[in-house]
Short mmCIF file of C-alpha atoms in Angstrom, two decimals:
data_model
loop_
_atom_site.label_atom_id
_atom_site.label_comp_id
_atom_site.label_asym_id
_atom_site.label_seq_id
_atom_site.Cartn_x
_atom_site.Cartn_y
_atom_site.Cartn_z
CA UNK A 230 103.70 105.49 63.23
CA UNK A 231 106.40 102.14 63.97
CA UNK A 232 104.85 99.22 63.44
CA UNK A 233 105.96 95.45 64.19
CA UNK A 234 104.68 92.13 62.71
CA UNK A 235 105.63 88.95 64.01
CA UNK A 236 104.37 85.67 62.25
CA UNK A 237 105.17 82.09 62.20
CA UNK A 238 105.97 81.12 65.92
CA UNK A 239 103.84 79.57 68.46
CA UNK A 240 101.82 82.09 70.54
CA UNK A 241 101.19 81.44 73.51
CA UNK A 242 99.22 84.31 74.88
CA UNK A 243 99.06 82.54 77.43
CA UNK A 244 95.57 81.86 77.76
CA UNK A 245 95.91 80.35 74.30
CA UNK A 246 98.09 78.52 71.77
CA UNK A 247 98.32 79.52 68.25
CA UNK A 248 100.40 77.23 66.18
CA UNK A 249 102.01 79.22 63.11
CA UNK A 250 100.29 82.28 64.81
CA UNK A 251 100.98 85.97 64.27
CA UNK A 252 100.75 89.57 65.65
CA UNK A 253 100.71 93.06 64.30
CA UNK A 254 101.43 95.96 66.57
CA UNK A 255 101.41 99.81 66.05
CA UNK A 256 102.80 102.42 68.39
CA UNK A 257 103.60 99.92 70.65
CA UNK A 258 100.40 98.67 71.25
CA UNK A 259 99.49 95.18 70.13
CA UNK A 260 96.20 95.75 67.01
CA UNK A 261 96.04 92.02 66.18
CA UNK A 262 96.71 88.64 67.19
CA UNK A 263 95.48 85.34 64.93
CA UNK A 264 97.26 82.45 63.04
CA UNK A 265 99.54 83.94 60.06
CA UNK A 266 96.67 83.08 57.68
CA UNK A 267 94.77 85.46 58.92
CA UNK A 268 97.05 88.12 59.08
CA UNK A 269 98.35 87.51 55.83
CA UNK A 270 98.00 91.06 54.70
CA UNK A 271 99.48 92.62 56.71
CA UNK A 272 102.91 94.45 56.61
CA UNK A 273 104.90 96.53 58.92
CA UNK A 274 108.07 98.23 59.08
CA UNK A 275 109.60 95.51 61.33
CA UNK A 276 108.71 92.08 60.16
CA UNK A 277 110.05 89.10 61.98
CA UNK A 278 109.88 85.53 60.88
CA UNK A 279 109.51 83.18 64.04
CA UNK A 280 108.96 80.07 62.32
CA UNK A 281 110.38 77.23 64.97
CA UNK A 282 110.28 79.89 68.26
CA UNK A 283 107.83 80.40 70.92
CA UNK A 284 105.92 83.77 71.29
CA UNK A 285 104.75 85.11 74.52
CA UNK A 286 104.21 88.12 76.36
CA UNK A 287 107.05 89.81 78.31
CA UNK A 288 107.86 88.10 81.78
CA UNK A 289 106.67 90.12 84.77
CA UNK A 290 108.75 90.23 87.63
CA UNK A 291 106.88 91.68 91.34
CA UNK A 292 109.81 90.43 93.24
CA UNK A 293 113.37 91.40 92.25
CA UNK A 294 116.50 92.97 94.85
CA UNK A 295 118.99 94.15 92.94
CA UNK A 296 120.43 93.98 89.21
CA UNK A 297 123.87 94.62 86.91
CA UNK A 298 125.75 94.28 90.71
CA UNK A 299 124.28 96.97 92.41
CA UNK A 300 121.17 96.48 95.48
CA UNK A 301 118.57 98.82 95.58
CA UNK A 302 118.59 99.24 99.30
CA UNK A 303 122.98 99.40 99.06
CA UNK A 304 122.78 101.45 96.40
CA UNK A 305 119.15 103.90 96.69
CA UNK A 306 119.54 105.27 93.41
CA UNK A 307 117.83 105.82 89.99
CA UNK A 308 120.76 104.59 88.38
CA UNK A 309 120.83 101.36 90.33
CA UNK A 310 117.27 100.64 89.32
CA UNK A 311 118.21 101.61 85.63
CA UNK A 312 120.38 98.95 85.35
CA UNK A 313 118.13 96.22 86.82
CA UNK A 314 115.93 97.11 84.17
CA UNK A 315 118.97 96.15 81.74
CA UNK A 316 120.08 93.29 83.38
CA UNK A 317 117.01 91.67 83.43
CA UNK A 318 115.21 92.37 80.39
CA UNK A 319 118.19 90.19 78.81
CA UNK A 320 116.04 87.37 80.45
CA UNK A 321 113.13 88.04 79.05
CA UNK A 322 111.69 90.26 82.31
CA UNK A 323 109.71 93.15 80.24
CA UNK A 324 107.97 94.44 83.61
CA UNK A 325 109.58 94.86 87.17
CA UNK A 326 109.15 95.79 90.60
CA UNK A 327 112.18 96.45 92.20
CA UNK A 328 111.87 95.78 95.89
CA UNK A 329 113.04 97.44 98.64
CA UNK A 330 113.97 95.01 101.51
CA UNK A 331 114.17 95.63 105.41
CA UNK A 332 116.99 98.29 106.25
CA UNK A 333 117.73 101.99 107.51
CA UNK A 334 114.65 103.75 106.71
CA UNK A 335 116.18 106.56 105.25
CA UNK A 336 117.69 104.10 102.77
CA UNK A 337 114.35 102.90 102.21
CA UNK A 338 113.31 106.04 101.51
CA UNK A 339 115.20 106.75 99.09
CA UNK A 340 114.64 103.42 97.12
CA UNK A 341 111.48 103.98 96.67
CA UNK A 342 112.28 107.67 95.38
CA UNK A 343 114.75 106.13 92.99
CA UNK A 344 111.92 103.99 91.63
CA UNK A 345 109.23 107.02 91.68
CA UNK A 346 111.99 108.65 89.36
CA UNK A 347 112.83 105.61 87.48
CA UNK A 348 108.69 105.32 86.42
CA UNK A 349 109.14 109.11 85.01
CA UNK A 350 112.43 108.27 82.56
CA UNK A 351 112.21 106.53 79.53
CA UNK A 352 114.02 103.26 80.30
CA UNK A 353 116.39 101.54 77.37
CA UNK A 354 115.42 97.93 79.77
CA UNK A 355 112.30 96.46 81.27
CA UNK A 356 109.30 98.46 82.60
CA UNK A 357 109.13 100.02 85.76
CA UNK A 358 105.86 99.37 87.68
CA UNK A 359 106.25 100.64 90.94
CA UNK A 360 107.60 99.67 94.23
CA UNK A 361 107.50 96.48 96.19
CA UNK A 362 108.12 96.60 100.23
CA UNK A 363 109.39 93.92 101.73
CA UNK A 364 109.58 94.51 104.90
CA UNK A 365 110.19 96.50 107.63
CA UNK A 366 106.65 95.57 109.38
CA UNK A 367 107.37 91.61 109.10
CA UNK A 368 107.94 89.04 112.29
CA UNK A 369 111.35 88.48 113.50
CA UNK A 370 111.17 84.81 114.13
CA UNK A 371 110.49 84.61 110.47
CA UNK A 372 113.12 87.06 109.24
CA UNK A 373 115.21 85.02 106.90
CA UNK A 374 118.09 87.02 105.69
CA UNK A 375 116.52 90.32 106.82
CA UNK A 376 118.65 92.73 109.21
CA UNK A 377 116.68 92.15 112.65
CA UNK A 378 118.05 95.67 113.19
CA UNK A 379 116.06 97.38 111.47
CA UNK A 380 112.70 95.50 111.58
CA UNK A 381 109.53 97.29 113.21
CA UNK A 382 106.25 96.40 114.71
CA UNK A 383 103.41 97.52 112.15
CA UNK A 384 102.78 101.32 112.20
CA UNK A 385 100.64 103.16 110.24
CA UNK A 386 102.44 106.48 111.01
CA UNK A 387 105.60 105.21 108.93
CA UNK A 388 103.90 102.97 106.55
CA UNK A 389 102.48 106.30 105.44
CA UNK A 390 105.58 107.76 105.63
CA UNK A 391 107.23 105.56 103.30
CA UNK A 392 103.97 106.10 101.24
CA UNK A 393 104.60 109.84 100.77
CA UNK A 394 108.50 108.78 100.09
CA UNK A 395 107.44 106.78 96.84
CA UNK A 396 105.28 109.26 95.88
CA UNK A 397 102.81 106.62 94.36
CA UNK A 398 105.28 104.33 93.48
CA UNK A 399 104.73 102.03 96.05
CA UNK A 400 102.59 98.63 94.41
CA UNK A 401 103.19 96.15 96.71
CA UNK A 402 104.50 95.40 100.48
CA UNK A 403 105.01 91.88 102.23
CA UNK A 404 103.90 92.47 105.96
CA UNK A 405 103.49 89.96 108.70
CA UNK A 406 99.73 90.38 109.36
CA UNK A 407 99.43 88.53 113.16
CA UNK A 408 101.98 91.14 114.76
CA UNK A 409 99.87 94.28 117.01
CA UNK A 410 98.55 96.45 114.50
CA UNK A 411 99.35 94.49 111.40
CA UNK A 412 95.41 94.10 110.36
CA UNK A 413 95.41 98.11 110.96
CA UNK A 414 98.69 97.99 108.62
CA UNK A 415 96.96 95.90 106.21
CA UNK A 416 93.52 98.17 105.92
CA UNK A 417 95.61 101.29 105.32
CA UNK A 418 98.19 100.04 102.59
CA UNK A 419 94.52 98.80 100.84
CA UNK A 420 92.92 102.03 101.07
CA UNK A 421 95.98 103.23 99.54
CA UNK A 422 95.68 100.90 96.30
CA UNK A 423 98.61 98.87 97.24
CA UNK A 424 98.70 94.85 97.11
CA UNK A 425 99.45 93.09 100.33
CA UNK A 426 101.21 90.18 100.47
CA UNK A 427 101.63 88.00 103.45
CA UNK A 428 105.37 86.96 104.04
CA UNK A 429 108.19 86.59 106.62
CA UNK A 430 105.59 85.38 109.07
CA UNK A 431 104.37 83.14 111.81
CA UNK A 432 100.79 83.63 111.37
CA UNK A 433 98.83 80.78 111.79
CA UNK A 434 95.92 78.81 109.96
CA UNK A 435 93.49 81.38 111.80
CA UNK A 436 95.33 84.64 111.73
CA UNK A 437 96.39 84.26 107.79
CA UNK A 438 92.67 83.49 106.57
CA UNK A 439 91.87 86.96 108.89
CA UNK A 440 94.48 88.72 106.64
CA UNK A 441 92.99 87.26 103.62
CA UNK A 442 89.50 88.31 104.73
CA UNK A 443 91.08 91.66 104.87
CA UNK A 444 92.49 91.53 101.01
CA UNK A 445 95.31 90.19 101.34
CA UNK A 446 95.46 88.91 97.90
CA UNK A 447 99.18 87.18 97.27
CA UNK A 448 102.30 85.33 99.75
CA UNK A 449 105.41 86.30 99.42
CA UNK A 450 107.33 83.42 98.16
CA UNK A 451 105.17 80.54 99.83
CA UNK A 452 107.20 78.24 101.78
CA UNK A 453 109.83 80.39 102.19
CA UNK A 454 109.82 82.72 105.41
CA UNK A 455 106.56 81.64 107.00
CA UNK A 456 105.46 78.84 109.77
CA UNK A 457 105.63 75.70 108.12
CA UNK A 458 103.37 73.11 106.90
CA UNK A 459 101.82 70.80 109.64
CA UNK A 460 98.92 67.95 109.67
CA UNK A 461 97.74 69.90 113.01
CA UNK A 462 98.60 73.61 112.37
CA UNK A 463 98.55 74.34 108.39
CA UNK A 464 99.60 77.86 108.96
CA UNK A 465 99.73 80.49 106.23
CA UNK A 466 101.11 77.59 103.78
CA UNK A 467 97.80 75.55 104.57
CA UNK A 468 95.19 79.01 103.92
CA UNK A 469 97.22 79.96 100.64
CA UNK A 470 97.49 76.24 99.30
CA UNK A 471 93.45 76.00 100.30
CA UNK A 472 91.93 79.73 99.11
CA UNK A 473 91.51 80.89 95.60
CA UNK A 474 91.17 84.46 96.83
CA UNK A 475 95.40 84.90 97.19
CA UNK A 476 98.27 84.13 94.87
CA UNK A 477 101.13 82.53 95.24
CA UNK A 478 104.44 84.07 94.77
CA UNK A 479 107.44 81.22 93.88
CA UNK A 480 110.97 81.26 93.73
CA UNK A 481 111.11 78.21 91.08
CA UNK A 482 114.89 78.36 91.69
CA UNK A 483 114.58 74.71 92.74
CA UNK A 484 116.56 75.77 95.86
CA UNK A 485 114.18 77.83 97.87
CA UNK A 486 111.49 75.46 96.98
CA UNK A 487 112.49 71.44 95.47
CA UNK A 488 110.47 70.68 91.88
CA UNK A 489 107.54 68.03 94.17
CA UNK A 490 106.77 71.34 96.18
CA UNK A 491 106.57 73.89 92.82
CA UNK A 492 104.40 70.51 91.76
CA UNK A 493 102.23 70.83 94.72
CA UNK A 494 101.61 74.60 94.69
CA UNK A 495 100.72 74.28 90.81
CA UNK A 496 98.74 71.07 91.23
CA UNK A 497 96.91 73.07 94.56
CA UNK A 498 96.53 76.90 93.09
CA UNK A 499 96.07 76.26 89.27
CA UNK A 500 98.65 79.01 86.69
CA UNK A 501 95.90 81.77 88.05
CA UNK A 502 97.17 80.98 91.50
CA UNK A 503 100.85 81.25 91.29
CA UNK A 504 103.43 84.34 90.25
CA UNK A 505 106.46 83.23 89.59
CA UNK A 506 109.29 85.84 91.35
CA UNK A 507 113.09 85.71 91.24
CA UNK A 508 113.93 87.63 94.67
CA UNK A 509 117.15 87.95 92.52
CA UNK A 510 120.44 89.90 94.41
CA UNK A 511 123.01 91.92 92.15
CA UNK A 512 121.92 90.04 89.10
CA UNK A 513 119.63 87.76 87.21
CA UNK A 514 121.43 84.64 86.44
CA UNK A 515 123.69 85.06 89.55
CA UNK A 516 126.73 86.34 87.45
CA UNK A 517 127.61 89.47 89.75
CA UNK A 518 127.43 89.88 93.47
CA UNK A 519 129.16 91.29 96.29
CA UNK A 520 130.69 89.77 99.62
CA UNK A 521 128.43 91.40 101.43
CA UNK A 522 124.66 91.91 102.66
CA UNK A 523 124.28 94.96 105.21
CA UNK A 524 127.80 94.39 106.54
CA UNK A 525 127.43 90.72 106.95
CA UNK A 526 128.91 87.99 104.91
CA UNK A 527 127.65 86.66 101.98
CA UNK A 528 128.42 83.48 99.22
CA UNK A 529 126.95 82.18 96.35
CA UNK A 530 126.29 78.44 96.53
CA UNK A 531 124.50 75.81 94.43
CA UNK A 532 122.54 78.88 92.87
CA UNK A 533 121.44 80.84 95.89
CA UNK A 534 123.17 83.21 97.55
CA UNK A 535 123.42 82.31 101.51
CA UNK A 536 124.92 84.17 104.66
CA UNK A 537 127.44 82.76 106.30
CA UNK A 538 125.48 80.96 108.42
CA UNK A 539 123.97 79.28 105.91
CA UNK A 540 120.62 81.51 105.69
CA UNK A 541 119.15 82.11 102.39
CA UNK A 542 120.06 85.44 101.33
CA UNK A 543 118.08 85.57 97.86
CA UNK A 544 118.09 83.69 94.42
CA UNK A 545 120.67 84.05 91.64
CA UNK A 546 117.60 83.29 88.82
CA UNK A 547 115.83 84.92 86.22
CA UNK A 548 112.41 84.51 84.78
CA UNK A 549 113.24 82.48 81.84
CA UNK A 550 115.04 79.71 84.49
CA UNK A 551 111.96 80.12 86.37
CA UNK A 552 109.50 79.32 83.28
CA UNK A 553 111.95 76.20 82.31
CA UNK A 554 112.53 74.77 85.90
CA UNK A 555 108.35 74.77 86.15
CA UNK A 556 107.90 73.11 83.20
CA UNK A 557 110.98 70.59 83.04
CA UNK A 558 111.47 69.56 87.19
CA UNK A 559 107.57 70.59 88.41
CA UNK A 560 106.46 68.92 85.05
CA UNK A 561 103.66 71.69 84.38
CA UNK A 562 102.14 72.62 80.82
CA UNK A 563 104.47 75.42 79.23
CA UNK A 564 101.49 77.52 78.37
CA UNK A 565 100.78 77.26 82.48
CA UNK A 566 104.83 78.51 83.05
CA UNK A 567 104.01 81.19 80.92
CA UNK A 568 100.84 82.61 82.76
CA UNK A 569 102.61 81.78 86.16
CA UNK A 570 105.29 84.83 84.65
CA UNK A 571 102.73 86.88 82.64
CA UNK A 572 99.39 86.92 82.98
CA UNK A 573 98.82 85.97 86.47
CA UNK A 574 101.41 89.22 88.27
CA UNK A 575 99.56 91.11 85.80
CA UNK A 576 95.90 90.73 87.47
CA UNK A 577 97.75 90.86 90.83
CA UNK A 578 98.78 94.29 89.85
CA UNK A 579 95.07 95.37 88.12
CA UNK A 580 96.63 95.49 84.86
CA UNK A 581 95.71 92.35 83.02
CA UNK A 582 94.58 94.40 79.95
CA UNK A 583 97.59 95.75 79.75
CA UNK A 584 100.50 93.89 79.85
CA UNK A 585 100.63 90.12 80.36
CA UNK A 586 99.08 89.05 77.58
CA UNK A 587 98.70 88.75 73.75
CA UNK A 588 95.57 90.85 72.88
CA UNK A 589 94.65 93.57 71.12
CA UNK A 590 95.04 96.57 73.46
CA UNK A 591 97.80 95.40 75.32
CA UNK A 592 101.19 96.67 75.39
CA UNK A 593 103.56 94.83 72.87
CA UNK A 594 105.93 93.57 75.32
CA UNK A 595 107.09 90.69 73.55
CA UNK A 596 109.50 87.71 74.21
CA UNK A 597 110.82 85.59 70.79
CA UNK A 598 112.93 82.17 72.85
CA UNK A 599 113.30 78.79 71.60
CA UNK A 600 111.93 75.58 73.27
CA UNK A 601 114.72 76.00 76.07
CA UNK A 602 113.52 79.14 76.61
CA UNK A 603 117.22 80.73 75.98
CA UNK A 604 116.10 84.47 74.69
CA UNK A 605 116.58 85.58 71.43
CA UNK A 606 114.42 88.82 71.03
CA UNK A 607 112.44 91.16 73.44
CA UNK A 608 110.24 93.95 73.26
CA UNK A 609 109.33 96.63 75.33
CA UNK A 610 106.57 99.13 73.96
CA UNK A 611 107.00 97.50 70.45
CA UNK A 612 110.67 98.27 70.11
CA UNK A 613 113.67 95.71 70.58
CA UNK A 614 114.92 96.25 74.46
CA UNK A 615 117.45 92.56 73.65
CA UNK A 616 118.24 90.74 70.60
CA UNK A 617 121.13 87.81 70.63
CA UNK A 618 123.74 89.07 68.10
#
């Protein structure tokens, strides 16, 4: 049996803080959490002193492209989604779902087969959750960076289809809920367990509460993709910023959305409201990329990546920027950044008991920073994924 203490930091876990707090875990499952008083008898084979560091659980991740230069939808492979798991975790992301964006379905396909296989392997890098779908069943006039080419009208036939292809993998999928059919989409990708998030779309005030009545439960990166805010037609922005029945995904990249917005949505939604997302490209931190996005031009700029025609592509952030940016530019309570990352994707997902949080019970995925949040040790499972050397 491996066992891990940790003692001296401050916890935040994150529905708590624990100054000069501590937490024992065993097999990779967290068995106590308290101040180091209390766990003052306790020993372990791995003890870690984190006087002067902040404790929290690993980040979570629902929305991420592409890692260590390769795109899951260039590059459909198990080995492409193994090394997102890497690249990330160096960032403190202990939980992932690597998305598969809007392109030849047969590539699709086979993302979300590399994933399914992925789940099976024991991974040296973050978790793998499952799938997220973004796209193809999303509205053109809202496409963003998505290749109109291969975009389709809701269909249950191929959402189910894809399904089969993930072979359970699939968690999540962003649909555009107003097109023909896309309530019918919506009702079959629930009945299948999987999340639906509203994104790339031009639903209105109306149509977007309908898809929330339906259980719709989070937007894919709010402001971002969608018909925008107006005194006369709110649109989805106005029903996601108003109900407490859908989460908020944000890229706090400070380019897709300025600090006053990331403000707003936090000041609006409240931590259990918001999941912070990177919609990262080849990397996290925006250190690798390629020239190219489905044969068209591509550039990183001001820490986005754009097309050519100056469409946002993606982000070039990772979790740990996220956290910082919310806290430092949106001016929000760090314990709050850290739910936004942790315990909120968590309950999106149905596994808040699991991972997320610092409890007994829950896995020890486990990120040791200091105040800047730069990394310095993460765990996956109880055993060190990153440590800086």
């Amino acid at each position: 049996m491996s066992s891990l203490l940790i003692a001296g930091g401050t916890l935040l876990t994150p529905f708590e803080e624990i100054e000069d707090g501590a937490l024992i875990a065993r097999d990779g499952v967290i068995e106590r959490v308290g101040t180091r008083a209390e766990l003052a008898g306790e020993h372990a084979d791995v003890e870690i002193d984190a006087r002067g560091r902040i404790v929290c659980p690993g980040f979570i991740d629902l929305q991420v492209n592409g890692g260590g230069g390769a795109l899951l939808t260039e590059a459909p492979t198990v080995e492409t989604v193994e090394r997102m798991t890497r690249d990330f975790v160096r960032f403190g992301t202990t939980a992932m779902l690597p998305t598969a964006v809007t392109a030849d379905e047969d590539n699709v396909c086979r993302a979300l087969a590399a994933v399914r296989e992925a789940m099976e392997r024991p991974i040296a890098g973050a978790r793998v959750l499952g799938a997220h779908l973004e796209g193809p069943f999303i509205n053109p006039v809202r496409k963003g960076a998505h290749d109109e080419r291969f975009i389709r009208r809701p269909d249950v036939p191929m959402f189910e289809q894809l399904l089969a292809a993930s072979k359970g993998a699939l968690r999540l999928i962003t649909l555009a809920p107003e097109l023909p059919g896309g309530l019918d989409l919506l009702a079959a990708a629930r009945a299948a367990g999987v999340v639906v998030s509203i994104g790339h779309t031009d639903a209105t005030y109306e149509e977007a509460f309908r898809a929330i009545d339906a259980g719709a439960s989070m937007a894919t990166h709010l402001f971002n993709g969608m018909r925008p805010l107006s005194q006369r037609e709110p649109g989805v922005i106005g029903a996601v910023l108003e109900s407490d029945r859908i989460v908020a995904g944000a890229i706090a990249d400070t380019v897709h959305v300025h600090p006053s917005v990331l403000s707003l949505i936090y000041r609006a939604k409240g931590a259990e409201g918001v999941a912070l997302v990177t919609d990262a490209l080849w990397s996290a931190g925006g250190i690798e990329g390629s020239e190219e996005l489905q044969g068209r031009g591509v550039g990183l700029r001001d820490g986005a990546w754009y097309l050519k025609d100056g469409t946002l592509a993606g982000s070039a952030l990772s979790m740990n920027i996220a956290v910082r940016n919310m806290q430092r530019l949106a001016h929000v309570p760090l314990i709050d950044c850290v739910r936004m990352a942790t315990a909120t994707p968590a309950r999106l997902l149905g596994m808040q008991d699991e991972i997320g949080v610092l409890k007994a019970g829950a896995k020890a995925d486990i990120v040791i920073c200091d105040e800047d949040l730069r990394l310095e040790k993460v765990f996956v499972g109880g055993v060190i994924a990153y440590e800086v050397t």
